Short mmCIF file of C-alpha atoms and ligand atoms in Angstrom, two decimals:
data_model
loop_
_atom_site.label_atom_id
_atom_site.label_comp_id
_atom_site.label_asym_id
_atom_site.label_seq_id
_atom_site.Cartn_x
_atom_site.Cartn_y
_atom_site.Cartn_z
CA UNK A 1 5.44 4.23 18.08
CA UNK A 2 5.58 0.67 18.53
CA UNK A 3 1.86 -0.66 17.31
CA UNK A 4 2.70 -4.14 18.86
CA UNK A 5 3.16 -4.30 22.77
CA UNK A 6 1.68 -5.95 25.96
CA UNK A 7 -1.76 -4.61 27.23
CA UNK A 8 -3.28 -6.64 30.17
CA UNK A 9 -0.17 -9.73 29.76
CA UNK A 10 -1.83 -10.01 26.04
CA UNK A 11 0.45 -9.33 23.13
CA UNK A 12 -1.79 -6.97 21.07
CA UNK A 13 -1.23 -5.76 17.53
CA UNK A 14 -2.89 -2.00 18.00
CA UNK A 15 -6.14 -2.97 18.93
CA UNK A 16 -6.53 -6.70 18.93
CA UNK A 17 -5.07 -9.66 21.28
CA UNK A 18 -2.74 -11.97 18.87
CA UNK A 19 -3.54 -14.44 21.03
CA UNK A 20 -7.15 -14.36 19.91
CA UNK A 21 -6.50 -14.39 16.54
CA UNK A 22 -3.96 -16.91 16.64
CA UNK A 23 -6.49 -19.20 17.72
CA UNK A 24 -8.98 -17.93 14.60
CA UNK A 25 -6.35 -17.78 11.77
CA UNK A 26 -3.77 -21.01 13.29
CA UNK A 27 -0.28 -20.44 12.72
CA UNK A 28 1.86 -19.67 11.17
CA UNK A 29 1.10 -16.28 10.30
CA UNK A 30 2.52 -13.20 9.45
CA UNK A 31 0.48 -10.22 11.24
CA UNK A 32 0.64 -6.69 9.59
CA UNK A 33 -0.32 -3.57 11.69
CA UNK A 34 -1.65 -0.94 8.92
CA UNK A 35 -0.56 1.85 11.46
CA UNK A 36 2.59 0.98 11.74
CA UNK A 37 3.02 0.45 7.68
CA UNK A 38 1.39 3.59 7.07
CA UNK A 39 3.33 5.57 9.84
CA UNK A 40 6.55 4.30 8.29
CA UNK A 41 5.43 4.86 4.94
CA UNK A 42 4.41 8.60 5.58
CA UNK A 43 7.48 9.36 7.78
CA UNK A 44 9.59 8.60 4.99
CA UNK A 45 7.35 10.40 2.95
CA UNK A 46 7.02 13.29 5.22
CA UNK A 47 11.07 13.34 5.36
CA UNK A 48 11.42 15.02 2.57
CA UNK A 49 8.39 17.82 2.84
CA UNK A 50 8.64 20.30 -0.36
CA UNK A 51 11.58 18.91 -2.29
CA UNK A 52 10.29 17.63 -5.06
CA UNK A 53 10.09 13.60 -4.67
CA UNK A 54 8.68 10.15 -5.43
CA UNK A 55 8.66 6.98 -2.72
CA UNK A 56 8.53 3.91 -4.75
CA UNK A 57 8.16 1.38 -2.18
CA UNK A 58 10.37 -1.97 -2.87
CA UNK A 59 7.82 -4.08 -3.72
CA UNK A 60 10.05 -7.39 -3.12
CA UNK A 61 9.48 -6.62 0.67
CA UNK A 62 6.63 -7.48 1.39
CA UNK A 63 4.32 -7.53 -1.85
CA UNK A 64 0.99 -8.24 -0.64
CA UNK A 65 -1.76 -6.24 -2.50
CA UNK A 66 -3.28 -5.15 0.11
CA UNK A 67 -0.07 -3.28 1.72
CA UNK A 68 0.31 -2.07 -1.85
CA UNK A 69 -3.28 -1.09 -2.18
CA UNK A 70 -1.90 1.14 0.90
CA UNK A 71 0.76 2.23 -1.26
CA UNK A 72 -1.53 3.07 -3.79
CA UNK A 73 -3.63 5.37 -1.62
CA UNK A 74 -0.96 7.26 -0.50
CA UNK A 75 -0.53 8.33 -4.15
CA UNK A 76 3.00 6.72 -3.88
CA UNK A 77 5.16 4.63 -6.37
CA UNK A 78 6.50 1.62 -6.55
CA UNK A 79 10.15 -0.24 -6.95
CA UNK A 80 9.90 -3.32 -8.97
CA UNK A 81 12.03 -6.25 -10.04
CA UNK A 82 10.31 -8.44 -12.56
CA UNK A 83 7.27 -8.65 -14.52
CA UNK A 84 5.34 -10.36 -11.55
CA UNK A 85 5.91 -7.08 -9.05
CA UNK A 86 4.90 -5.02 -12.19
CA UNK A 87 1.79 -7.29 -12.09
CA UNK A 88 1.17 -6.62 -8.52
CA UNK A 89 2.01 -3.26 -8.42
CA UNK A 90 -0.54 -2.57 -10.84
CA UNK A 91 -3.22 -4.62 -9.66
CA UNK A 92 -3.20 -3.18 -6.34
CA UNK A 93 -3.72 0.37 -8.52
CA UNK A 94 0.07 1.86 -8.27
CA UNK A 95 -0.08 3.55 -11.60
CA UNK A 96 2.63 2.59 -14.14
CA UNK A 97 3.90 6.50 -14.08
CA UNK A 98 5.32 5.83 -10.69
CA UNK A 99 7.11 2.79 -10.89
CA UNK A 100 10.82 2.16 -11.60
CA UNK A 101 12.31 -0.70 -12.51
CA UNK A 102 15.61 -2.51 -11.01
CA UNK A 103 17.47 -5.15 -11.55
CA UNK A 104 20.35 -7.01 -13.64
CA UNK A 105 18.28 -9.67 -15.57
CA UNK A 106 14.69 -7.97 -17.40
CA UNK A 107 13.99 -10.10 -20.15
CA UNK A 108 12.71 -9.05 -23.30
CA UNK A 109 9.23 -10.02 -22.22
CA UNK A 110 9.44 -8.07 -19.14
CA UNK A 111 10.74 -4.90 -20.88
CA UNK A 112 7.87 -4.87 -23.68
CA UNK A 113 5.50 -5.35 -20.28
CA UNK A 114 7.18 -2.31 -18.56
CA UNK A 115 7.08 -0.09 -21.92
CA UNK A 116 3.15 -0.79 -22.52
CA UNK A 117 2.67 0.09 -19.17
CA UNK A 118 4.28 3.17 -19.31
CA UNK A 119 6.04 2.73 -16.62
CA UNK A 120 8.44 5.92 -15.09
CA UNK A 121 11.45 4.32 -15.68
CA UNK A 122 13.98 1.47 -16.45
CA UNK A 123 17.09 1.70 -14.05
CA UNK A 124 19.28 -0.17 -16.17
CA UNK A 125 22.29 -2.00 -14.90
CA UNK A 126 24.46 -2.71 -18.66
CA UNK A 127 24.89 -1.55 -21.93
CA UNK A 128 23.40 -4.90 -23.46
CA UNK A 129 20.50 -4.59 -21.63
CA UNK A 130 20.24 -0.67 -22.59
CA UNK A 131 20.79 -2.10 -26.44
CA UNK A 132 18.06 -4.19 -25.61
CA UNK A 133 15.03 -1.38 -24.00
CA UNK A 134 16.50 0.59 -27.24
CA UNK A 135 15.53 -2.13 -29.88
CA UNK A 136 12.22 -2.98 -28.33
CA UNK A 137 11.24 0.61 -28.02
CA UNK A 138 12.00 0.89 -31.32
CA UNK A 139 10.18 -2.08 -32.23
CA UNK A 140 6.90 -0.55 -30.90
CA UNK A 141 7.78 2.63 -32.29
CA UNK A 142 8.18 3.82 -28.42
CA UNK A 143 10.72 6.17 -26.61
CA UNK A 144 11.76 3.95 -23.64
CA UNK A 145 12.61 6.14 -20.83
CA UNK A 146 15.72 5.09 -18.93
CA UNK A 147 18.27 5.91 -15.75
CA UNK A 148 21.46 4.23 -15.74
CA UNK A 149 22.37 2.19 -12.29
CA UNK A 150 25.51 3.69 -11.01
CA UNK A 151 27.70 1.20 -8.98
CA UNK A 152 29.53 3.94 -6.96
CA UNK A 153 31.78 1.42 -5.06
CA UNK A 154 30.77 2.35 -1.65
CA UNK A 155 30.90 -0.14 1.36
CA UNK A 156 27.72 -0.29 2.83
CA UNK A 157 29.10 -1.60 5.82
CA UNK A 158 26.69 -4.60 5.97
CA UNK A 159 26.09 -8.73 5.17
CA UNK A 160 28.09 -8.91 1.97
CA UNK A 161 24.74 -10.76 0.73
CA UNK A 162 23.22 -7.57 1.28
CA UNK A 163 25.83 -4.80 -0.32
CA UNK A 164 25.15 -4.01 -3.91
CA UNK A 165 27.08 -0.81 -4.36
CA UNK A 166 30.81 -1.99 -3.92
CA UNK A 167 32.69 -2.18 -7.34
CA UNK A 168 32.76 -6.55 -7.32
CA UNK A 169 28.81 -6.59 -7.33
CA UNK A 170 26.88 -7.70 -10.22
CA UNK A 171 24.83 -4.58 -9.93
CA UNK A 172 24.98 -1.05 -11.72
CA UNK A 173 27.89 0.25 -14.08
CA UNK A 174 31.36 1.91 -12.82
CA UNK A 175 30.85 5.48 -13.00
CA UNK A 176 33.46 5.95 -15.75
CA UNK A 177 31.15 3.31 -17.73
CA UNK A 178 28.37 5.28 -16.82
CA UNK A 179 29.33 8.38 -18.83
CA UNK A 180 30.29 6.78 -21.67
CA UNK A 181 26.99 5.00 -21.38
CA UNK A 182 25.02 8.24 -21.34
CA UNK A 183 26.87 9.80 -24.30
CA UNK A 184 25.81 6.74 -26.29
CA UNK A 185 22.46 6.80 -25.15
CA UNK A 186 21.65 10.78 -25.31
CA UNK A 187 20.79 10.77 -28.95
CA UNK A 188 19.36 7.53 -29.50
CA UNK A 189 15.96 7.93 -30.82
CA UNK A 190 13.89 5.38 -28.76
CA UNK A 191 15.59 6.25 -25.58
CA UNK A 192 14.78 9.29 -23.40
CA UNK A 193 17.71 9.41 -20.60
CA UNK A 194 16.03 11.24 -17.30
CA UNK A 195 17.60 9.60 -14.73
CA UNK A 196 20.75 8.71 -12.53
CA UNK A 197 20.15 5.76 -10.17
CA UNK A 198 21.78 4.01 -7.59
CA UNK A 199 21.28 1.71 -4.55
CA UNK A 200 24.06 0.48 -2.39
CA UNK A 201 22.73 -2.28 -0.29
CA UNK A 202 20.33 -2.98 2.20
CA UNK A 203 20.55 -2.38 6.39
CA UNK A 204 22.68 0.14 6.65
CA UNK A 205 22.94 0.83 9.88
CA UNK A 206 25.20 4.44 9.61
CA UNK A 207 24.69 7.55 7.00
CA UNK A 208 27.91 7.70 5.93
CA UNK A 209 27.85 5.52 2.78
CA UNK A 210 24.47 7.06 1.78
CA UNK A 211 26.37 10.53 2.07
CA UNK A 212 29.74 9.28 0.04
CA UNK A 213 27.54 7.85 -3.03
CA UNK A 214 25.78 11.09 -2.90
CA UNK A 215 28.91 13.10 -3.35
CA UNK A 216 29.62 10.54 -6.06
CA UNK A 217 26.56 11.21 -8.19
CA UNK A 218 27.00 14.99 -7.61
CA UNK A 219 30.07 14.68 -10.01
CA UNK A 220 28.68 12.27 -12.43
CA UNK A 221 26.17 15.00 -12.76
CA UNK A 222 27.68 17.73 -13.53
CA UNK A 223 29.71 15.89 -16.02
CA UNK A 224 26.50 15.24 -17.51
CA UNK A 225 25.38 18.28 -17.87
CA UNK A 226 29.02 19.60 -18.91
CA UNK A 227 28.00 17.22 -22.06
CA UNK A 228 24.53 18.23 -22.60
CA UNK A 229 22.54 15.91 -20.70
CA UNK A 230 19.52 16.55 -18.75
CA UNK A 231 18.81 14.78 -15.91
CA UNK A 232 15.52 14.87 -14.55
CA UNK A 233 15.25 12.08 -12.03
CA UNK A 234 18.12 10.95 -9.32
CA UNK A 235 17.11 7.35 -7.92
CA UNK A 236 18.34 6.85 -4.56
CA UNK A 237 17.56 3.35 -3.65
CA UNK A 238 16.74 1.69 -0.57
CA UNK A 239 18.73 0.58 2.09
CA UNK A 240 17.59 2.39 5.02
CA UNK A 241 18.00 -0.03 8.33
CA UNK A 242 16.33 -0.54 11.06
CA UNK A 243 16.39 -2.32 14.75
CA UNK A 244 16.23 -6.05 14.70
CA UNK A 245 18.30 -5.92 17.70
CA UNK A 246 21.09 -3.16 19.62
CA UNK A 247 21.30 -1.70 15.94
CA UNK A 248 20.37 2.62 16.05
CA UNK A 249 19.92 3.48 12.47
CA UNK A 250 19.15 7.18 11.70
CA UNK A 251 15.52 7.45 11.43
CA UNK A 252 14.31 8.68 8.42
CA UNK A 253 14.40 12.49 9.32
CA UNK A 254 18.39 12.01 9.80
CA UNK A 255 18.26 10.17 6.58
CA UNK A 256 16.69 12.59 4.60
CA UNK A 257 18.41 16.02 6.46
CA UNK A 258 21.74 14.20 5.54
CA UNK A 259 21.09 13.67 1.75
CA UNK A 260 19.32 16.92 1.52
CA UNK A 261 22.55 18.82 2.68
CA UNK A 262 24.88 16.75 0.92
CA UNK A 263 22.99 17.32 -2.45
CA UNK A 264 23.12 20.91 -2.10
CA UNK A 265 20.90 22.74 -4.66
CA UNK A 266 20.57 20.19 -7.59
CA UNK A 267 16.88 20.73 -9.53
CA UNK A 268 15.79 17.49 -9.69
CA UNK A 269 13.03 15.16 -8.31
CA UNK A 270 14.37 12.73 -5.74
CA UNK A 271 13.31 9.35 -6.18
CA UNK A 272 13.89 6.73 -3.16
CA UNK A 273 12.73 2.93 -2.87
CA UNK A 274 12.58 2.12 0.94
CA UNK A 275 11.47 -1.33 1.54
CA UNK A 276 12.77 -2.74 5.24
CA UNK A 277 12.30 0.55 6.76
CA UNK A 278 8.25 0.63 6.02
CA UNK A 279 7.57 -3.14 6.10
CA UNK A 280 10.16 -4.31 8.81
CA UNK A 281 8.80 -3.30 11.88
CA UNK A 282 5.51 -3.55 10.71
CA UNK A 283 4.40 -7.43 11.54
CA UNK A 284 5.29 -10.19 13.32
CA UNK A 285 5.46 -13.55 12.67
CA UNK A 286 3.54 -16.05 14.81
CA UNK A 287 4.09 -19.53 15.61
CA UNK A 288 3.25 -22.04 17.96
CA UNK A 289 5.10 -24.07 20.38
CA UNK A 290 4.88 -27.78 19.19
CA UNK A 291 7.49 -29.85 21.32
CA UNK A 292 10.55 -28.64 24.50
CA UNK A 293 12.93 -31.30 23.54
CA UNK A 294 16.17 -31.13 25.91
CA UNK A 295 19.50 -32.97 24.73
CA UNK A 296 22.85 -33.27 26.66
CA UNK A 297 24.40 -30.54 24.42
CA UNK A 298 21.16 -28.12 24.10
CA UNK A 299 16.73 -27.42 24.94
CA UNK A 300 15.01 -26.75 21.49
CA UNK A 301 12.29 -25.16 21.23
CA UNK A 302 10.46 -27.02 17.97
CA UNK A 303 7.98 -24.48 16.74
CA UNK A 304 5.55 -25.05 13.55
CA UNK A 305 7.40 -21.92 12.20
CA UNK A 306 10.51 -22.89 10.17
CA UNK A 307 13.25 -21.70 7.65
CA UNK A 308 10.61 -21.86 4.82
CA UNK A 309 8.06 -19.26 6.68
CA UNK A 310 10.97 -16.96 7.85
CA UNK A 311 14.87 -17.65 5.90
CA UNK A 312 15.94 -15.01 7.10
CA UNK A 313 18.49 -16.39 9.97
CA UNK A 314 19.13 -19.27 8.39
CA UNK A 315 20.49 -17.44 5.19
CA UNK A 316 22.01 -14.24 6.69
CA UNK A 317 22.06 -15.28 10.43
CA UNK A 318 20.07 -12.17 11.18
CA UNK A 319 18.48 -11.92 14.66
CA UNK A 320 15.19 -11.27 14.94
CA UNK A 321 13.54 -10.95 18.73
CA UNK A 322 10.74 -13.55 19.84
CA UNK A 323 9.10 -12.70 22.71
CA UNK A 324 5.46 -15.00 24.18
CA UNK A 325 2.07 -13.73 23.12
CA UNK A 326 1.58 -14.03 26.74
CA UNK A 327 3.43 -11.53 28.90
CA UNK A 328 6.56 -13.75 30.99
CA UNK A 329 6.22 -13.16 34.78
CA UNK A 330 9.56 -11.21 35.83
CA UNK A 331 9.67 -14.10 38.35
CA UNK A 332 10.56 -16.64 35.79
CA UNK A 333 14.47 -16.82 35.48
CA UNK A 334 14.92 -17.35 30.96
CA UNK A 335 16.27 -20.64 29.62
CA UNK A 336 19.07 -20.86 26.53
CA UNK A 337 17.00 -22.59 24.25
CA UNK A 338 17.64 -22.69 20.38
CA UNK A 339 14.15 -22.19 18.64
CA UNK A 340 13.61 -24.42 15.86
CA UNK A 341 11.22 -25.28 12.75
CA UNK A 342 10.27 -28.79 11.79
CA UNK A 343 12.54 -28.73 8.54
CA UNK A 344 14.60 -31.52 7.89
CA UNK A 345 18.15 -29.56 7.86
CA UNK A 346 20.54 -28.45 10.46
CA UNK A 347 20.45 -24.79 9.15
CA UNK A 348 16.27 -24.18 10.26
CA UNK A 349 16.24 -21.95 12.79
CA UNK A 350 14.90 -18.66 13.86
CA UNK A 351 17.07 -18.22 16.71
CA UNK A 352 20.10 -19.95 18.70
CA UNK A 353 21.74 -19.78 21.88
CA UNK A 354 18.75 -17.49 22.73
CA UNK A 355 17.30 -16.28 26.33
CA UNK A 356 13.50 -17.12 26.80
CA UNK A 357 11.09 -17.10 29.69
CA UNK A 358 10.02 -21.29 29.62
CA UNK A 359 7.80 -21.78 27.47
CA UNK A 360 5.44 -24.89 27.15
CA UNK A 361 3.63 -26.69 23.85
CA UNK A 362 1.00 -25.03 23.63
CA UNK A 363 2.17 -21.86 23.44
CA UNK A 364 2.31 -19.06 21.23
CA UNK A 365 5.78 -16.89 19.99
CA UNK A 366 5.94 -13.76 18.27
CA UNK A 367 9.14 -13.81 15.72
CA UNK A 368 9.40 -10.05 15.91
CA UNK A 369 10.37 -7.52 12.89
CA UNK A 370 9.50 -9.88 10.31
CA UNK A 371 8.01 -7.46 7.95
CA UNK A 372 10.23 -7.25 5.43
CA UNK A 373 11.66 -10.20 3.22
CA UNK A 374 9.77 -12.63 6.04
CA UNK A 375 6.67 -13.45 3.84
CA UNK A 376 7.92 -12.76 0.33
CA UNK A 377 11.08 -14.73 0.85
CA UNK A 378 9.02 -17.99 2.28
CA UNK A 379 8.41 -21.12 0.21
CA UNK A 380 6.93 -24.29 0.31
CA UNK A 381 10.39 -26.12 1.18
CA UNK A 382 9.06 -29.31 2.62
CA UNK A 383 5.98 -29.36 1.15
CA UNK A 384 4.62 -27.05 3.76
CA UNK A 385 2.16 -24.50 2.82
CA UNK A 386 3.05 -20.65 3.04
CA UNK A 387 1.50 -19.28 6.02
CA UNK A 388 -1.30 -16.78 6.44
CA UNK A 389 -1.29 -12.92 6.47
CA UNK A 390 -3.28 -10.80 8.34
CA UNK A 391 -3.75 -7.30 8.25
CA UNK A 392 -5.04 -5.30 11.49
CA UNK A 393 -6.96 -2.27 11.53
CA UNK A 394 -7.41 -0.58 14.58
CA UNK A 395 -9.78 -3.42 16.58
CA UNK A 396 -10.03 -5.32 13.55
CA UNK A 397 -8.27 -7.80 11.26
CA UNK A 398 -8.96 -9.36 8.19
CA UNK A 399 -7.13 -12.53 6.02
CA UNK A 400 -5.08 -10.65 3.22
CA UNK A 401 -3.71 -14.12 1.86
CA UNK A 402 -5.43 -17.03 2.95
CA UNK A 403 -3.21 -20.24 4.14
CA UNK A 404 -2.22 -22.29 1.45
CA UNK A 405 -3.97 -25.80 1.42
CA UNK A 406 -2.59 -29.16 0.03
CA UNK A 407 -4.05 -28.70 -3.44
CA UNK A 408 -2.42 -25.43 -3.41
CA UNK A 409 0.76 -27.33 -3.33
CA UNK A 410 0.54 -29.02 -6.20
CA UNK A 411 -1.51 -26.81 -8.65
CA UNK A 412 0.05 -26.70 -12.07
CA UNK A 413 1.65 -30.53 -11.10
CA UNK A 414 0.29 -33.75 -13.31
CA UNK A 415 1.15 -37.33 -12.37
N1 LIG B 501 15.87 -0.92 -4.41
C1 LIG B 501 16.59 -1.92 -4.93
C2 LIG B 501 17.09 -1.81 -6.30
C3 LIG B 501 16.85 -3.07 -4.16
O1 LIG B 501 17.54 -4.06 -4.68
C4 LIG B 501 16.34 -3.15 -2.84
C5 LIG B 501 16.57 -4.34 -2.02
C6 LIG B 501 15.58 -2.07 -2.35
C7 LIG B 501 15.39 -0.95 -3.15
C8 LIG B 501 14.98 -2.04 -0.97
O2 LIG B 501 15.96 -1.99 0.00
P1 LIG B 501 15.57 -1.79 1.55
O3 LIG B 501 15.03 -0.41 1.73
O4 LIG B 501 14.58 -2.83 1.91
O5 LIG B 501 16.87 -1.99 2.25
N2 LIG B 501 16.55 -10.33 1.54
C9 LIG B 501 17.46 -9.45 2.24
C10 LIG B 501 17.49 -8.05 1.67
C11 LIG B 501 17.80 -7.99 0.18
C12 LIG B 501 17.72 -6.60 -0.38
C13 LIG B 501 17.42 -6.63 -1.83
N3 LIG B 501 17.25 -5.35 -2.44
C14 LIG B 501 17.09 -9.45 3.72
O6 LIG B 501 16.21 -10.20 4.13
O7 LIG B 501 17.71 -8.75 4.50
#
């Protein structure tokens, strides 16, 4: 169900008017609809019914604690990437049992935070960095308990900014690395291996490559277990897509039915870190009309929304929908406009060549399915403070991160 849609010409966000609260918060701001997280959240969860699994929502996403606080209450895990979403994560009350750990660059700081934690465990992407958990367990007397990231060399099929599973990425270890990797590992005394983990890329609009690294990992583990390993824990990543635009991913229940089959009776826990697919379609970005300024060559719309509040088409030239707060008349014929932040580049945009109803200063846009990597990729590029988020529930909303001021922009700075 869509929680954001036109009721009376008003853009409404389940049960409150964005225009309204536009006008409250100012823009921009990123507006969260805690049905629509939750209904993502527990459809993915739901996918899966009595196999025995573990969502760790990708924390990157969108990492607000209040959307992990919903996490949290769900009694679901979390994905992390650095000491700062271990921070989070715990903070918002994700315990340290049910989150995994990703990515090609932990330092040794990080990894001593992760192991007091007590985290689930470290997906680790090479053997120095496995040499490393292995000393620093040992250090602190510890048994640090580890997956190794297999790169399976799979095409995900999407932005090559966005594939992590084909065999040129910086991510994982080649399968035949992999083994060798777990033989050295098995006996080691600060390391307990439990896992095999994996995640191809991000967007994937088809279930094929999900399906070909599964058949993948179903070899790597029997070999395993043909050399006396026991696996407890398969990681499947992320990576589910979603509509931005014409794309028809499989929903969820596709996703899962697929995987399900193609594992075939394996006796282990699934573990699977969807990030776009929960926080995606979950908010929308609003901005405000600020100038119409019409050249021989093109109209731009100049909004106070820019490349530092959403990147997101600027780095990937992703499309994401924008639509008025208040409903166009069917009368009005659309206008090719290219919609436009005030940052001083060429490359901040949020959409060109685009079809919109005319729109005047003034007036507010929604910058739809900005969810995921919308807030948590912004920055303060132009000395412009990050925007607002808002969380709705039901007729209400309340200010989950407050709009940054001036002083906000330079704390931690001295003349
Ligand atoms: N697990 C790992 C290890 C990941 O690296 C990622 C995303 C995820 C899970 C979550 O994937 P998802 O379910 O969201 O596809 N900034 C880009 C996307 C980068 C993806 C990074 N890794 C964008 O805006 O499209």
């Amino acid at each position: 169900m869509d929680h954001f849609r036109y009721l009376n010409s008003e853009l409404q966000a389940e049960g409150v008017p964005l225009r309204r609260l536009a006008d409250e918060v100012g823009t921009p701001v990123f507006v969260y609809s805690s049905a629509a997280f939750e209904g993502h959240l527990s459809a993915f969860d739901q996918a899966f019914q009595d196999k025995p699994h573990l969502v760790c929502y990708s924390v990157k996403v969108a990492s607000n604690l209040a959307l992990l606080a919903k996490v949290a209450g769900r009694g679901l895990g979390a994905d992390i990437v650095s000491g700062g979403e271990l921070f989070r994560a715990l903070k918002a009350g994700i315990p340290a049992a049910k989150v995994v750990y990703s990515g090609v660059g932990k330092t040794a700081l990080e990894i001593k935070e992760a192991l007091e934690a007590g985290i689930l465990m470290f997906n680790v992407e090479s053997e120095a960095e496995l040499d490393l958990i292995s000393r620093i367990a040992q250090d602190r007397g510890q048994k640090a308990p580890v997956a190794l990231r297999v790169n399976p060399d799979v095409d995900p099929g999407t932005h090559p900014y966005l594939a992590t599973g084909l065999k040129e990425s910086k991510f994982g270890l080649h399968v035949d690395k992999a083994l060798s990797l777990y033989l050295k590992a098995k006996d080691h005394p600060n390391l307990s291996v439990i896992g095999v983990d994996c995640h191809i890329g991000s967007q994937l609009t088809t279930i094929s490559p999900f399906v070909d690294t599964v058949k993948r990992l179903k070899l790597l583990l029997s070999n395993l277990r043909t050399a006396g390993l026991s696996i407890s824990y398969l990681d499947l990543g992320g990576g589910l897509g979603i509509t931005y635009d014409q794309e028809s991913p499989p929903s969820p229940a596709q996703y899962a039915q697929s995987i399900l089959e193609s594992l075939g009776h394996e006796e282990l826990t699934l573990i699977f870190e969807p990030g776009r697919v929960v926080a995606g379609n979950s908010a929308v970005l609003i901005i405000k009309v600020l100038y119409d300024k019409i050249t021989p060559e093109k109209r731009f719309i100049i909004t106070d929304g820019a490349m530092n509040d959403l990147i997101r088409p600027s780095l990937y030239g992703s499309h994401h929908s924008i639509v008025p707060l208040r409903e166009p008349q069917s009368s009005l014929l659309p206008i090719k406009v290219n919609v436009v932040g005030p940052v001083c580049e060429s490359g901040d945009f949020l959409a060109k060549d685009r079809l919109l109803p005319p729109v005047s200063a003034g007036d507010y846009l929604a910058v739809k399915s900005a969810g995921a990597y919308g807030f948590s990729m912004s920055s303060n590029y132009n000395s412009r403070p990050r925007a607002a988020e808002v969380l709705i529930e039901g007729q209400s909303y309340r200010i989950i991160r407050a709009r940054e001021s001036y002083d906000d922009l330079i704390r931690g700075e001295s003349l």
